[in-house]
């Protein structure tokens, strides 16, 4: 896949710290102010659907959250099919809710697999029966009907090849008949996903997720015994603020190895969906070759890599940052963009495809 490189650079422009929420907002308005105003105006009266297609861990949730932050969570919803299944599976532990779901499905589900077999599969008791598309569609419809009409970012649908053509008629199925629908493709090199997983650190108290190499907290510590650096939670709402160590989740050290098959399927799915005609498409590109980056993006839009060292004399952790260089899927040395810079290209392309 070769996605177009989107230019977000403004010559001799202002600089922003994109990890700071206030500065991030200023940044968005600085780079795409008129487009944001147009979108805000548009979603007051209209809704649309975006299918986010990208490999697992390509940042689908992040972009949705950023758009909600920018355009208002009251008009925009991120909808993850995986989260939905997990939530329903937890919900139907309550027998009354289980009966209600069965009742709903009796009215709304049509398919080859009998309902009695599907409920255990939703509950996770039966892991062999894969949830068929017909069921997923009925469940999504049910969830979306619960919410007032909103612009929706759908994550996790289509998930398999047989769902690609369903996605073309999806808006009709969920009652969004005349609303525009758009496919947004996210291209992230596997090496980026690998590092995101391997160096992920999570606060056991508040679940804040950071990355010790790419997105550290404000404070880092050093364990002299194990000679390891660690991050300290800096979420002001966390009971462990300023003291709780962030930890690695078991299995994260394996990087992309356990999800290799999923990544390959996601890739094939994207390639297939890109061949579709008649549905507007948006291309979101995470990595830019080092040799052309300076023409397209500002330095502060690049993901930095952080290196820690232990200052024995002052007993403190020193940190240096420099632009992070990774090989993209073709082996080209590249920079990885920070999510807000990719979101700017999303905003601008959205305005274009919606024709507003
Ligand atoms: Zn915390």
GROMACS .gro file of C-alpha atoms and ligand atoms in nm:
model
  357
    1UNK     CA    1   0.000   0.000   0.000
    2UNK     CA    2   0.126   0.342  -0.084
    3UNK     CA    3  -0.085   0.612   0.070
    4UNK     CA    4  -0.045   0.973  -0.040
    5UNK     CA    5   0.163   1.188   0.195
    6UNK     CA    6  -0.047   1.467   0.339
    7UNK     CA    7   0.117   1.805   0.384
    8UNK     CA    8   0.052   1.964   0.722
    9UNK     CA    9   0.362   2.181   0.734
   10UNK     CA   10   0.328   2.557   0.777
   11UNK     CA   11   0.653   2.738   0.696
   12UNK     CA   12   0.792   2.939   0.988
   13UNK     CA   13   0.473   2.868   1.178
   14UNK     CA   14   0.398   2.844   1.547
   15UNK     CA   15   0.513   2.544   1.750
   16UNK     CA   16   0.296   2.328   1.974
   17UNK     CA   17   0.340   2.056   2.230
   18UNK     CA   18   0.091   1.798   2.106
   19UNK     CA   19   0.080   1.596   2.428
   20UNK     CA   20  -0.066   1.895   2.612
   21UNK     CA   21  -0.448   1.899   2.565
   22UNK     CA   22  -0.478   2.280   2.552
   23UNK     CA   23  -0.194   2.322   2.308
   24UNK     CA   24  -0.331   2.034   2.104
   25UNK     CA   25  -0.661   2.215   2.065
   26UNK     CA   26  -0.482   2.535   1.957
   27UNK     CA   27  -0.281   2.326   1.715
   28UNK     CA   28  -0.593   2.181   1.552
   29UNK     CA   29  -0.744   2.526   1.504
   30UNK     CA   30  -0.414   2.661   1.376
   31UNK     CA   31  -0.383   2.388   1.116
   32UNK     CA   32  -0.746   2.323   1.027
   33UNK     CA   33  -0.959   2.598   1.185
   34UNK     CA   34  -1.198   2.663   0.893
   35UNK     CA   35  -1.248   2.291   0.836
   36UNK     CA   36  -1.327   2.229   1.203
   37UNK     CA   37  -1.587   2.509   1.200
   38UNK     CA   38  -1.747   2.362   0.887
   39UNK     CA   39  -1.765   2.017   1.043
   40UNK     CA   40  -1.911   2.151   1.368
   41UNK     CA   41  -2.179   2.335   1.175
   42UNK     CA   42  -2.250   2.028   0.962
   43UNK     CA   43  -2.295   1.782   1.248
   44UNK     CA   44  -2.543   2.010   1.423
   45UNK     CA   45  -2.800   1.906   1.165
   46UNK     CA   46  -2.648   1.599   1.000
   47UNK     CA   47  -2.481   1.274   1.085
   48UNK     CA   48  -2.245   1.047   0.898
   49UNK     CA   49  -2.074   0.713   0.947
   50UNK     CA   50  -1.705   0.642   0.921
   51UNK     CA   51  -1.565   0.290   0.901
   52UNK     CA   52  -1.216   0.285   1.039
   53UNK     CA   53  -1.008   0.024   0.864
   54UNK     CA   54  -0.660  -0.044   0.985
   55UNK     CA   55  -0.447  -0.308   1.145
   56UNK     CA   56  -0.501  -0.394   1.509
   57UNK     CA   57  -0.334  -0.126   1.726
   58UNK     CA   58  -0.322   0.121   1.438
   59UNK     CA   59  -0.485   0.388   1.653
   60UNK     CA   60  -0.851   0.365   1.548
   61UNK     CA   61  -0.975   0.445   1.897
   62UNK     CA   62  -0.728   0.731   1.931
   63UNK     CA   63  -0.849   0.913   1.620
   64UNK     CA   64  -1.213   0.870   1.720
   65UNK     CA   65  -1.141   1.007   2.066
   66UNK     CA   66  -0.955   1.303   1.921
   67UNK     CA   67  -1.245   1.386   1.691
   68UNK     CA   68  -1.490   1.360   1.981
   69UNK     CA   69  -1.264   1.587   2.186
   70UNK     CA   70  -1.264   1.838   1.904
   71UNK     CA   71  -1.620   1.824   1.771
   72UNK     CA   72  -1.805   1.736   2.091
   73UNK     CA   73  -1.880   1.397   2.245
   74UNK     CA   74  -2.253   1.478   2.242
   75UNK     CA   75  -2.268   1.456   1.863
   76UNK     CA   76  -2.002   1.196   1.795
   77UNK     CA   77  -1.964   0.838   1.912
   78UNK     CA   78  -1.687   0.584   1.879
   79UNK     CA   79  -1.833   0.241   1.836
   80UNK     CA   80  -1.612  -0.063   1.870
   81UNK     CA   81  -1.764  -0.397   1.772
   82UNK     CA   82  -1.516  -0.586   1.993
   83UNK     CA   83  -1.608  -0.373   2.295
   84UNK     CA   84  -1.976  -0.426   2.217
   85UNK     CA   85  -1.943  -0.805   2.221
   86UNK     CA   86  -1.747  -0.792   2.549
   87UNK     CA   87  -2.008  -0.562   2.705
   88UNK     CA   88  -2.301  -0.781   2.595
   89UNK     CA   89  -2.120  -1.089   2.718
   90UNK     CA   90  -2.083  -0.928   3.062
   91UNK     CA   91  -2.439  -0.791   3.059
   92UNK     CA   92  -2.608  -1.126   3.002
   93UNK     CA   93  -2.465  -1.273   3.320
   94UNK     CA   94  -2.785  -1.121   3.454
   95UNK     CA   95  -3.058  -1.376   3.365
   96UNK     CA   96  -3.321  -1.106   3.308
   97UNK     CA   97  -3.096  -0.928   3.057
   98UNK     CA   98  -3.014  -1.257   2.891
   99UNK     CA   99  -3.386  -1.323   2.839
  100UNK     CA  100  -3.427  -0.974   2.696
  101UNK     CA  101  -3.144  -1.028   2.451
  102UNK     CA  102  -3.283  -1.365   2.344
  103UNK     CA  103  -3.621  -1.200   2.292
  104UNK     CA  104  -3.469  -0.925   2.081
  105UNK     CA  105  -3.277  -1.173   1.869
  106UNK     CA  106  -3.586  -1.387   1.818
  107UNK     CA  107  -3.743  -1.082   1.655
  108UNK     CA  108  -3.439  -0.952   1.472
  109UNK     CA  109  -3.192  -1.225   1.394
  110UNK     CA  110  -3.208  -1.431   1.078
  111UNK     CA  111  -2.929  -1.669   0.988
  112UNK     CA  112  -2.797  -2.021   0.953
  113UNK     CA  113  -2.688  -2.088   1.306
  114UNK     CA  114  -2.972  -2.145   1.554
  115UNK     CA  115  -3.011  -1.896   1.835
  116UNK     CA  116  -2.959  -2.159   2.108
  117UNK     CA  117  -2.606  -2.202   1.978
  118UNK     CA  118  -2.532  -1.833   1.950
  119UNK     CA  119  -2.601  -1.729   2.308
  120UNK     CA  120  -2.326  -1.957   2.451
  121UNK     CA  121  -2.094  -1.819   2.183
  122UNK     CA  122  -2.171  -1.460   2.290
  123UNK     CA  123  -2.118  -1.558   2.652
  124UNK     CA  124  -1.778  -1.693   2.560
  125UNK     CA  125  -1.871  -2.041   2.688
  126UNK     CA  126  -1.850  -2.174   2.336
  127UNK     CA  127  -1.532  -2.049   2.170
  128UNK     CA  128  -1.563  -2.270   1.862
  129UNK     CA  129  -1.872  -2.110   1.712
  130UNK     CA  130  -1.763  -1.788   1.542
  131UNK     CA  131  -2.021  -1.515   1.568
  132UNK     CA  132  -2.175  -1.490   1.223
  133UNK     CA  133  -2.213  -1.159   1.042
  134UNK     CA  134  -2.593  -1.186   1.056
  135UNK     CA  135  -2.576  -1.184   1.434
  136UNK     CA  136  -2.317  -0.904   1.454
  137UNK     CA  137  -2.542  -0.688   1.237
  138UNK     CA  138  -2.845  -0.751   1.456
  139UNK     CA  139  -2.642  -0.665   1.767
  140UNK     CA  140  -2.497  -0.346   1.620
  141UNK     CA  141  -2.843  -0.236   1.517
  142UNK     CA  142  -2.968  -0.292   1.869
  143UNK     CA  143  -2.683  -0.093   2.024
  144UNK     CA  144  -2.709   0.196   1.784
  145UNK     CA  145  -3.086   0.221   1.833
  146UNK     CA  146  -3.018   0.278   2.205
  147UNK     CA  147  -2.831   0.599   2.132
  148UNK     CA  148  -2.982   0.917   1.997
  149UNK     CA  149  -2.878   0.970   1.638
  150UNK     CA  150  -2.509   1.053   1.632
  151UNK     CA  151  -2.220   1.061   1.393
  152UNK     CA  152  -2.051   0.726   1.441
  153UNK     CA  153  -1.695   0.610   1.407
  154UNK     CA  154  -1.718   0.234   1.363
  155UNK     CA  155  -1.419   0.029   1.462
  156UNK     CA  156  -1.409  -0.343   1.395
  157UNK     CA  157  -1.656  -0.367   1.108
  158UNK     CA  158  -1.600  -0.503   0.850
  159UNK     CA  159  -1.378  -0.748   1.037
  160UNK     CA  160  -1.361  -1.029   0.785
  161UNK     CA  161  -1.374  -1.064   0.409
  162UNK     CA  162  -1.737  -1.172   0.400
  163UNK     CA  163  -1.835  -0.854   0.582
  164UNK     CA  164  -1.686  -0.615   0.328
  165UNK     CA  165  -1.988  -0.603   0.102
  166UNK     CA  166  -2.225  -0.585   0.399
  167UNK     CA  167  -2.056  -0.262   0.494
  168UNK     CA  168  -2.182  -0.106   0.172
  169UNK     CA  169  -2.541  -0.143   0.287
  170UNK     CA  170  -2.474  -0.108   0.654
  171UNK     CA  171  -2.618   0.241   0.689
  172UNK     CA  172  -2.950   0.119   0.550
  173UNK     CA  173  -2.948  -0.173   0.790
  174UNK     CA  174  -2.905   0.045   1.096
  175UNK     CA  175  -3.155   0.308   0.983
  176UNK     CA  176  -2.908   0.578   0.873
  177UNK     CA  177  -3.051   0.557   0.525
  178UNK     CA  178  -2.951   0.886   0.366
  179UNK     CA  179  -2.648   0.973   0.574
  180UNK     CA  180  -2.310   0.980   0.406
  181UNK     CA  181  -2.078   0.693   0.485
  182UNK     CA  182  -1.706   0.694   0.441
  183UNK     CA  183  -1.421   0.448   0.469
  184UNK     CA  184  -1.108   0.569   0.643
  185UNK     CA  185  -0.798   0.358   0.586
  186UNK     CA  186  -0.514   0.377   0.834
  187UNK     CA  187  -0.167   0.273   0.725
  188UNK     CA  188   0.078   0.210   1.006
  189UNK     CA  189   0.403   0.016   0.959
  190UNK     CA  190   0.416  -0.310   1.152
  191UNK     CA  191   0.737  -0.194   1.320
  192UNK     CA  192   0.544   0.095   1.476
  193UNK     CA  193   0.275  -0.141   1.610
  194UNK     CA  194   0.550  -0.367   1.744
  195UNK     CA  195   0.712  -0.090   1.950
  196UNK     CA  196   0.377   0.042   2.067
  197UNK     CA  197   0.304  -0.297   2.221
  198UNK     CA  198   0.651  -0.388   2.345
  199UNK     CA  199   0.709  -0.069   2.536
  200UNK     CA  200   0.354  -0.016   2.659
  201UNK     CA  201   0.322   0.052   3.030
  202UNK     CA  202  -0.004   0.065   3.221
  203UNK     CA  203  -0.102   0.216   3.557
  204UNK     CA  204  -0.254  -0.067   3.764
  205UNK     CA  205  -0.464   0.188   3.956
  206UNK     CA  206  -0.624   0.396   3.679
  207UNK     CA  207  -0.538   0.201   3.361
  208UNK     CA  208  -0.364   0.497   3.199
  209UNK     CA  209  -0.165   0.354   2.909
  210UNK     CA  210   0.171   0.506   2.812
  211UNK     CA  211   0.487   0.398   2.639
  212UNK     CA  212   0.826   0.404   2.803
  213UNK     CA  213   1.002   0.468   2.475
  214UNK     CA  214   0.753   0.683   2.287
  215UNK     CA  215   0.512   0.846   2.529
  216UNK     CA  216   0.648   0.860   2.882
  217UNK     CA  217   0.476   1.018   3.181
  218UNK     CA  218   0.610   1.342   3.327
  219UNK     CA  219   0.812   1.154   3.585
  220UNK     CA  220   1.036   0.850   3.547
  221UNK     CA  221   1.222   0.655   3.810
  222UNK     CA  222   1.514   0.415   3.825
  223UNK     CA  223   1.541   0.092   4.016
  224UNK     CA  224   1.909   0.064   4.107
  225UNK     CA  225   1.883  -0.303   4.195
  226UNK     CA  226   1.734  -0.423   3.864
  227UNK     CA  227   1.891  -0.133   3.667
  228UNK     CA  228   1.555  -0.064   3.508
  229UNK     CA  229   1.375   0.259   3.439
  230UNK     CA  230   1.005   0.290   3.506
  231UNK     CA  231   0.728   0.546   3.458
  232UNK     CA  232   0.526   0.701   3.739
  233UNK     CA  233   0.154   0.777   3.693
  234UNK     CA  234   0.091   1.146   3.623
  235UNK     CA  235  -0.286   1.131   3.591
  236UNK     CA  236  -0.411   1.391   3.844
  237UNK     CA  237  -0.735   1.192   3.890
  238UNK     CA  238  -0.548   0.875   3.987
  239UNK     CA  239  -0.513   0.769   4.351
  240UNK     CA  240  -0.156   0.671   4.260
  241UNK     CA  241  -0.068   1.014   4.118
  242UNK     CA  242   0.306   1.080   4.153
  243UNK     CA  243   0.383   0.743   4.312
  244UNK     CA  244   0.223   0.449   4.128
  245UNK     CA  245   0.467   0.267   3.898
  246UNK     CA  246   0.337   0.182   3.552
  247UNK     CA  247   0.385  -0.183   3.460
  248UNK     CA  248   0.405  -0.393   3.144
  249UNK     CA  249   0.111  -0.620   3.067
  250UNK     CA  250   0.194  -0.987   3.049
  251UNK     CA  251   0.259  -1.088   2.688
  252UNK     CA  252   0.338  -0.736   2.567
  253UNK     CA  253   0.706  -0.824   2.554
  254UNK     CA  254   0.621  -1.054   2.261
  255UNK     CA  255   0.522  -0.755   2.048
  256UNK     CA  256   0.321  -0.841   1.735
  257UNK     CA  257   0.400  -1.215   1.739
  258UNK     CA  258   0.071  -1.326   1.902
  259UNK     CA  259  -0.136  -1.108   1.664
  260UNK     CA  260   0.048  -1.187   1.336
  261UNK     CA  261  -0.255  -1.361   1.182
  262UNK     CA  262  -0.489  -1.081   1.282
  263UNK     CA  263  -0.255  -0.823   1.127
  264UNK     CA  264  -0.236  -1.020   0.803
  265UNK     CA  265  -0.617  -1.046   0.786
  266UNK     CA  266  -0.656  -0.675   0.861
  267UNK     CA  267  -0.412  -0.595   0.583
  268UNK     CA  268  -0.596  -0.814   0.329
  269UNK     CA  269  -0.926  -0.663   0.441
  270UNK     CA  270  -0.799  -0.313   0.377
  271UNK     CA  271  -0.664  -0.401   0.036
  272UNK     CA  272  -0.997  -0.560  -0.057
  273UNK     CA  273  -1.204  -0.268   0.068
  274UNK     CA  274  -0.982  -0.021  -0.115
  275UNK     CA  275  -1.097  -0.174  -0.442
  276UNK     CA  276  -1.458  -0.079  -0.375
  277UNK     CA  277  -1.626   0.176  -0.597
  278UNK     CA  278  -1.892   0.426  -0.498
  279UNK     CA  279  -1.793   0.477  -0.136
  280UNK     CA  280  -1.582   0.781  -0.046
  281UNK     CA  281  -1.239   0.703   0.096
  282UNK     CA  282  -0.998   0.876   0.328
  283UNK     CA  283  -0.632   0.778   0.359
  284UNK     CA  284  -0.451   0.822   0.687
  285UNK     CA  285  -0.080   0.771   0.677
  286UNK     CA  286   0.125   0.731   0.993
  287UNK     CA  287   0.480   0.713   0.856
  288UNK     CA  288   0.673   0.948   0.629
  289UNK     CA  289   1.011   0.870   0.471
  290UNK     CA  290   1.286   1.058   0.651
  291UNK     CA  291   1.423   1.204   0.328
  292UNK     CA  292   1.102   1.392   0.237
  293UNK     CA  293   0.960   1.465   0.584
  294UNK     CA  294   1.087   1.821   0.608
  295UNK     CA  295   0.880   1.926   0.306
  296UNK     CA  296   0.556   1.785   0.442
  297UNK     CA  297   0.544   1.807   0.820
  298UNK     CA  298   0.669   2.022   1.107
  299UNK     CA  299   0.929   1.875   1.342
  300UNK     CA  300   0.699   1.890   1.642
  301UNK     CA  301   0.446   1.667   1.461
  302UNK     CA  302   0.687   1.373   1.468
  303UNK     CA  303   0.684   1.103   1.732
  304UNK     CA  304   0.987   1.135   1.955
  305UNK     CA  305   1.187   0.854   2.110
  306UNK     CA  306   1.292   0.900   2.471
  307UNK     CA  307   1.609   0.771   2.620
  308UNK     CA  308   1.668   0.758   2.993
  309UNK     CA  309   1.994   0.761   3.178
  310UNK     CA  310   2.070   0.751   3.548
  311UNK     CA  311   2.249   1.049   3.691
  312UNK     CA  312   2.444   0.890   3.975
  313UNK     CA  313   2.563   1.222   4.118
  314UNK     CA  314   2.222   1.387   4.154
  315UNK     CA  315   2.035   1.060   4.199
  316UNK     CA  316   1.787   1.145   3.926
  317UNK     CA  317   1.677   1.026   3.585
  318UNK     CA  318   1.793   1.227   3.285
  319UNK     CA  319   1.596   1.210   2.965
  320UNK     CA  320   1.684   1.298   2.607
  321UNK     CA  321   1.438   1.309   2.318
  322UNK     CA  322   1.503   1.276   1.949
  323UNK     CA  323   1.287   1.202   1.645
  324UNK     CA  324   1.210   0.834   1.631
  325UNK     CA  325   1.321   0.657   1.312
  326UNK     CA  326   1.164   0.325   1.210
  327UNK     CA  327   1.160   0.116   0.896
  328UNK     CA  328   0.825   0.118   0.720
  329UNK     CA  329   0.686  -0.202   0.565
  330UNK     CA  330   0.907  -0.151   0.258
  331UNK     CA  331   1.217  -0.105   0.472
  332UNK     CA  332   1.236   0.271   0.411
  333UNK     CA  333   1.365   0.469   0.712
  334UNK     CA  334   1.069   0.676   0.825
  335UNK     CA  335   0.936   0.904   1.093
  336UNK     CA  336   0.611   0.822   1.263
  337UNK     CA  337   0.360   1.106   1.297
  338UNK     CA  338   0.196   1.188   1.626
  339UNK     CA  339  -0.177   1.114   1.619
  340UNK     CA  340  -0.292   1.481   1.604
  341UNK     CA  341  -0.100   1.537   1.280
  342UNK     CA  342  -0.278   1.240   1.123
  343UNK     CA  343  -0.608   1.371   1.262
  344UNK     CA  344  -0.551   1.702   1.079
  345UNK     CA  345  -0.540   1.512   0.750
  346UNK     CA  346  -0.855   1.327   0.857
  347UNK     CA  347  -1.039   1.654   0.924
  348UNK     CA  348  -0.935   1.807   0.592
  349UNK     CA  349  -1.022   1.499   0.389
  350UNK     CA  350  -1.357   1.470   0.567
  351UNK     CA  351  -1.457   1.821   0.466
  352UNK     CA  352  -1.360   1.732   0.110
  353UNK     CA  353  -1.554   1.406   0.085
  354UNK     CA  354  -1.861   1.553   0.255
  355UNK     CA  355  -1.847   1.840   0.008
  356UNK     CA  356  -1.897   2.108   0.273
  357LIG    ZN1  357  -0.275   0.598   3.759
   0.00000   0.00000   0.00000
